[in-house]
Every structure is written in C-alpha cells, then in structure tokens.
PDB file of C-alpha atoms in Angstrom:
ATOM      1  CA  UNK O   1      -8.834 -15.287  16.979  1.00 95.00           C
ATOM      2  CA  UNK O   2     -11.661 -12.790  16.864  1.00 94.00           C
ATOM      3  CA  UNK O   3     -11.388  -9.426  15.171  1.00 94.00           C
ATOM      4  CA  UNK O   4     -10.875  -7.445  18.389  1.00 94.00           C
ATOM      5  CA  UNK O   5      -7.905  -9.570  19.385  1.00 96.00           C
ATOM      6  CA  UNK O   6      -6.470  -9.379  15.868  1.00 96.00           C
ATOM      7  CA  UNK O   7      -6.889  -5.600  15.867  1.00 96.00           C
ATOM      8  CA  UNK O   8      -5.088  -5.302  19.196  1.00 96.00           C
ATOM      9  CA  UNK O   9      -2.208  -7.560  18.155  1.00 96.00           C
ATOM     10  CA  UNK O  10      -1.853  -5.945  14.729  1.00 96.00           C
ATOM     11  CA  UNK O  11      -2.123  -2.404  16.106  1.00 96.00           C
ATOM     12  CA  UNK O  12      -4.959  -1.329  13.855  1.00 96.00           C
ATOM     13  CA  UNK O  13      -8.671  -0.742  14.118  1.00 96.00           C
ATOM     14  CA  UNK O  14     -11.404  -3.290  13.562  1.00 95.00           C
ATOM     15  CA  UNK O  15     -12.704  -1.091  10.752  1.00 96.00           C
ATOM     16  CA  UNK O  16      -9.334  -1.302   8.990  1.00 96.00           C
ATOM     17  CA  UNK O  17      -9.373  -5.078   9.260  1.00 95.00           C
ATOM     18  CA  UNK O  18     -12.959  -5.191   7.970  1.00 94.00           C
ATOM     19  CA  UNK O  19     -11.892  -3.029   5.020  1.00 95.00           C
ATOM     20  CA  UNK O  20      -8.881  -5.269   4.328  1.00 95.00           C
ATOM     21  CA  UNK O  21     -11.240  -8.237   4.465  1.00 93.00           C
ATOM     22  CA  UNK O  22     -13.624  -6.591   1.963  1.00 92.00           C
ATOM     23  CA  UNK O  23     -10.783  -5.945  -0.503  1.00 91.00           C
ATOM     24  CA  UNK O  24      -9.373  -9.451  -0.055  1.00 90.00           C
ATOM     25  CA  UNK O  25      -6.161  -8.689   1.835  1.00 92.00           C
ATOM     26  CA  UNK O  26      -7.093 -10.784   4.851  1.00 94.00           C
ATOM     27  CA  UNK O  27      -9.724 -13.419   5.392  1.00 91.00           C
ATOM     28  CA  UNK O  28     -11.373 -15.028   8.326  1.00 90.00           C
ATOM     29  CA  UNK O  29     -14.014 -17.644   8.549  1.00 91.00           C
ATOM     30  CA  UNK O  30     -17.404 -17.014  10.081  1.00 90.00           C
ATOM     31  CA  UNK O  31     -18.275 -18.931  13.196  1.00 90.00           C
ATOM     32  CA  UNK O  32     -21.789 -20.239  13.855  1.00 91.00           C
ATOM     33  CA  UNK O  33     -22.463 -17.177  16.043  1.00 91.00           C
ATOM     34  CA  UNK O  34     -21.502 -14.839  13.159  1.00 87.00           C
ATOM     35  CA  UNK O  35     -18.165 -13.750  14.614  1.00 88.00           C
ATOM     36  CA  UNK O  36     -15.113 -13.643  12.398  1.00 89.00           C
ATOM     37  CA  UNK O  37     -12.305 -16.044  13.266  1.00 94.00           C
ATOM     38  CA  UNK O  38      -8.859 -15.170  11.936  1.00 96.00           C
ATOM     39  CA  UNK O  39      -5.826 -17.455  11.873  1.00 95.00           C
ATOM     40  CA  UNK O  40      -2.734 -16.487  13.928  1.00 94.00           C
ATOM     41  CA  UNK O  41      -0.784 -15.869  10.678  1.00 92.00           C
ATOM     42  CA  UNK O  42      -3.016 -12.853  10.047  1.00 94.00           C
ATOM     43  CA  UNK O  43      -1.030 -10.815  12.603  1.00 95.00           C
ATOM     44  CA  UNK O  44       2.361 -10.873  10.807  1.00 92.00           C
ATOM     45  CA  UNK O  45       0.573 -10.510   7.477  1.00 92.00           C
ATOM     46  CA  UNK O  46      -1.152  -7.311   8.662  1.00 95.00           C
ATOM     47  CA  UNK O  47       2.193  -6.004   9.941  1.00 94.00           C
ATOM     48  CA  UNK O  48       3.590  -6.689   6.463  1.00 91.00           C
ATOM     49  CA  UNK O  49       0.663  -4.838   4.847  1.00 93.00           C
ATOM     50  CA  UNK O  50       1.224  -1.796   7.057  1.00 94.00           C
ATOM     51  CA  UNK O  51       4.987  -1.782   6.396  1.00 92.00           C
ATOM     52  CA  UNK O  52       4.477  -2.185   2.653  1.00 92.00           C
ATOM     53  CA  UNK O  53       2.073   0.769   2.663  1.00 93.00           C
ATOM     54  CA  UNK O  54       4.677   2.844   4.503  1.00 94.00           C
ATOM     55  CA  UNK O  55       7.167   1.941   1.761  1.00 93.00           C
ATOM     56  CA  UNK O  56       4.825   3.298  -0.893  1.00 92.00           C
ATOM     57  CA  UNK O  57       3.108   0.143  -2.083  1.00 93.00           C
ATOM     58  CA  UNK O  58      -0.604   0.460  -2.823  1.00 93.00           C
ATOM     59  CA  UNK O  59      -3.103  -2.004  -1.421  1.00 93.00           C
ATOM     60  CA  UNK O  60      -3.569  -3.357  -4.946  1.00 92.00           C
ATOM     61  CA  UNK O  61       0.174  -3.974  -5.249  1.00 91.00           C
ATOM     62  CA  UNK O  62       0.250  -5.613  -1.837  1.00 92.00           C
ATOM     63  CA  UNK O  63      -2.645  -7.899  -2.736  1.00 90.00           C
ATOM     64  CA  UNK O  64      -1.121  -8.754  -6.111  1.00 88.00           C
ATOM     65  CA  UNK O  65       2.348  -9.519  -4.759  1.00 87.00           C
ATOM     66  CA  UNK O  66       1.328 -11.068  -1.455  1.00 82.00           C
ATOM     67  CA  UNK O  67       0.463 -14.400  -2.991  1.00 79.00           C
ATOM     68  CA  UNK O  68       3.667 -14.376  -5.058  1.00 79.00           C
ATOM     69  CA  UNK O  69       5.709 -13.787  -1.925  1.00 79.00           C
ATOM     70  CA  UNK O  70       4.013 -16.555   0.001  1.00 75.00           C
ATOM     71  CA  UNK O  71       4.779 -19.009  -2.801  1.00 75.00           C
ATOM     72  CA  UNK O  72       8.317 -17.758  -3.534  1.00 76.00           C
ATOM     73  CA  UNK O  73      11.072 -20.235  -2.644  1.00 79.00           C
ATOM     74  CA  UNK O  74      13.196 -17.309  -1.443  1.00 83.00           C
ATOM     75  CA  UNK O  75      10.920 -14.552  -0.181  1.00 79.00           C
ATOM     76  CA  UNK O  76      13.895 -12.273   0.582  1.00 85.00           C
ATOM     77  CA  UNK O  77      15.010 -12.408  -3.054  1.00 87.00           C
ATOM     78  CA  UNK O  78      11.429 -11.902  -4.235  1.00 86.00           C
ATOM     79  CA  UNK O  79      11.078  -8.866  -1.955  1.00 88.00           C
ATOM     80  CA  UNK O  80      14.352  -7.432  -3.246  1.00 91.00           C
ATOM     81  CA  UNK O  81      13.007  -7.659  -6.801  1.00 91.00           C
ATOM     82  CA  UNK O  82       9.832  -5.822  -5.739  1.00 91.00           C
ATOM     83  CA  UNK O  83      11.896  -3.159  -3.985  1.00 93.00           C
ATOM     84  CA  UNK O  84      14.056  -2.664  -7.093  1.00 95.00           C
ATOM     85  CA  UNK O  85      10.920  -2.264  -9.199  1.00 94.00           C
ATOM     86  CA  UNK O  86       9.476   0.241  -6.721  1.00 94.00           C
ATOM     87  CA  UNK O  87      12.754   2.187  -6.752  1.00 96.00           C
ATOM     88  CA  UNK O  88      12.452   2.495 -10.546  1.00 97.00           C
ATOM     89  CA  UNK O  89       8.904   3.817 -10.161  1.00 95.00           C
ATOM     90  CA  UNK O  90      10.052   6.303  -7.514  1.00 96.00           C
ATOM     91  CA  UNK O  91      12.989   7.424  -9.683  1.00 97.00           C
ATOM     92  CA  UNK O  92      10.668   7.990 -12.654  1.00 98.00           C
ATOM     93  CA  UNK O  93       8.252   9.961 -10.497  1.00 97.00           C
ATOM     94  CA  UNK O  94      11.116  12.039  -9.083  1.00 98.00           C
ATOM     95  CA  UNK O  95      12.223  12.878 -12.635  1.00 98.00           C
ATOM     96  CA  UNK O  96       8.663  13.924 -13.506  1.00 98.00           C
ATOM     97  CA  UNK O  97       8.496  16.085 -10.397  1.00 98.00           C
ATOM     98  CA  UNK O  98      11.875  17.683 -11.171  1.00 98.00           C
ATOM     99  CA  UNK O  99      10.604  18.591 -14.645  1.00 97.00           C
ATOM    100  CA  UNK O 100       7.408  19.991 -13.152  1.00 96.00           C
ATOM    101  CA  UNK O 101       9.384  21.990 -10.600  1.00 96.00           C
ATOM    102  CA  UNK O 102      11.600  23.459 -13.310  1.00 94.00           C
ATOM    103  CA  UNK O 103       8.537  24.450 -15.349  1.00 90.00           C
ATOM    104  CA  UNK O 104       6.942  26.101 -12.332  1.00 89.00           C
ATOM    105  CA  UNK O 105      10.182  27.952 -11.553  1.00 90.00           C
ATOM    106  CA  UNK O 106      10.267  29.437 -15.074  1.00 88.00           C
ATOM    107  CA  UNK O 107       6.788  30.879 -14.504  1.00 84.00           C
ATOM    108  CA  UNK O 108       7.580  32.683 -11.243  1.00 85.00           C
ATOM    109  CA  UNK O 109       7.382  36.473 -11.664  1.00 84.00           C
ATOM    110  CA  UNK O 110       6.200  36.230 -15.296  1.00 81.00           C
ATOM    111  CA  UNK O 111       3.010  38.224 -14.801  1.00 77.00           C
ATOM    112  CA  UNK O 112       0.567  35.446 -15.552  1.00 69.00           C
ATOM    113  CA  UNK O 113       2.063  32.174 -14.450  1.00 64.00           C
ATOM    114  CA  UNK O 114      -0.723  30.138 -16.049  1.00 73.00           C
ATOM    115  CA  UNK O 115       0.105  31.207 -19.606  1.00 67.00           C
ATOM    116  CA  UNK O 116       2.564  29.065 -21.517  1.00 65.00           C
ATOM    117  CA  UNK O 117       6.152  30.096 -20.940  1.00 59.00           C
ATOM    118  CA  UNK O 118       7.602  32.356 -23.639  1.00 58.00           C
ATOM    119  CA  UNK O 119       4.230  33.727 -24.848  1.00 59.00           C
ATOM    120  CA  UNK O 120       3.467  37.435 -24.442  1.00 55.00           C
ATOM    121  CA  UNK O 121       1.062  38.462 -21.657  1.00 51.00           C
TER     122      UNK O 121
END
C-alpha cells in the first residue's frame, strides 16, 4: 500500500510515517515510479508504535524491542517483561521527583530559594 493509504489506516500523517521510516521503525520498498510501497503488516505495527509511545516508551526503546517481540515465542510474556521493566523505571523516576519536590518545599518562603537549604541569606 502507498504511504497515503497507510497514513489513513494508521491514523497518522505521511510526515510521521516518513520520519519513522528514516529512523528505521517502518520500511517500505520503492516502486519503479518512486512511490513507497508498505506491507499490510505496517498498519498494526504503527498502531503498536503509537500505543507504546503513549505508555512512555521512547522510539529508541520501541525500535530496540520491536524485533525482540516479533521473534518472541510468547509475545504476551515478552511484553509483560517490558512493562515490568518500564514500571521500575517509572517508580525510580517518581522517587527522584518526590525527593526533588521535598527539596523545593523546604525552600519555599526562605528568602532566597536558590541558595542551599540551611545556609544564611
């Protein structure tokens, strides 16, 4: 299918698909007339890419794990492992943000909030 049809079926712009093609997330072959021709499996793959982005996965992570998932004997189990790993990353980031929030809260109403806490103004 040509890029316009793929864009319509995947619910994204042609420019997005061209970008994904440049970074290696999707590939199509070039026809003699120069048009791109994408396989039908590109549609569910692009839906997966969009969903994975919504779940906080970067394009690099999606590209890295996409091949693993395609080759996994049990893709559901492989996805669960990826989700568990992402949860650990999110938990670590939440802990960092909680620490940052606490530090910011100690600086409220201290005169100069950019000075280190506990030092005289």
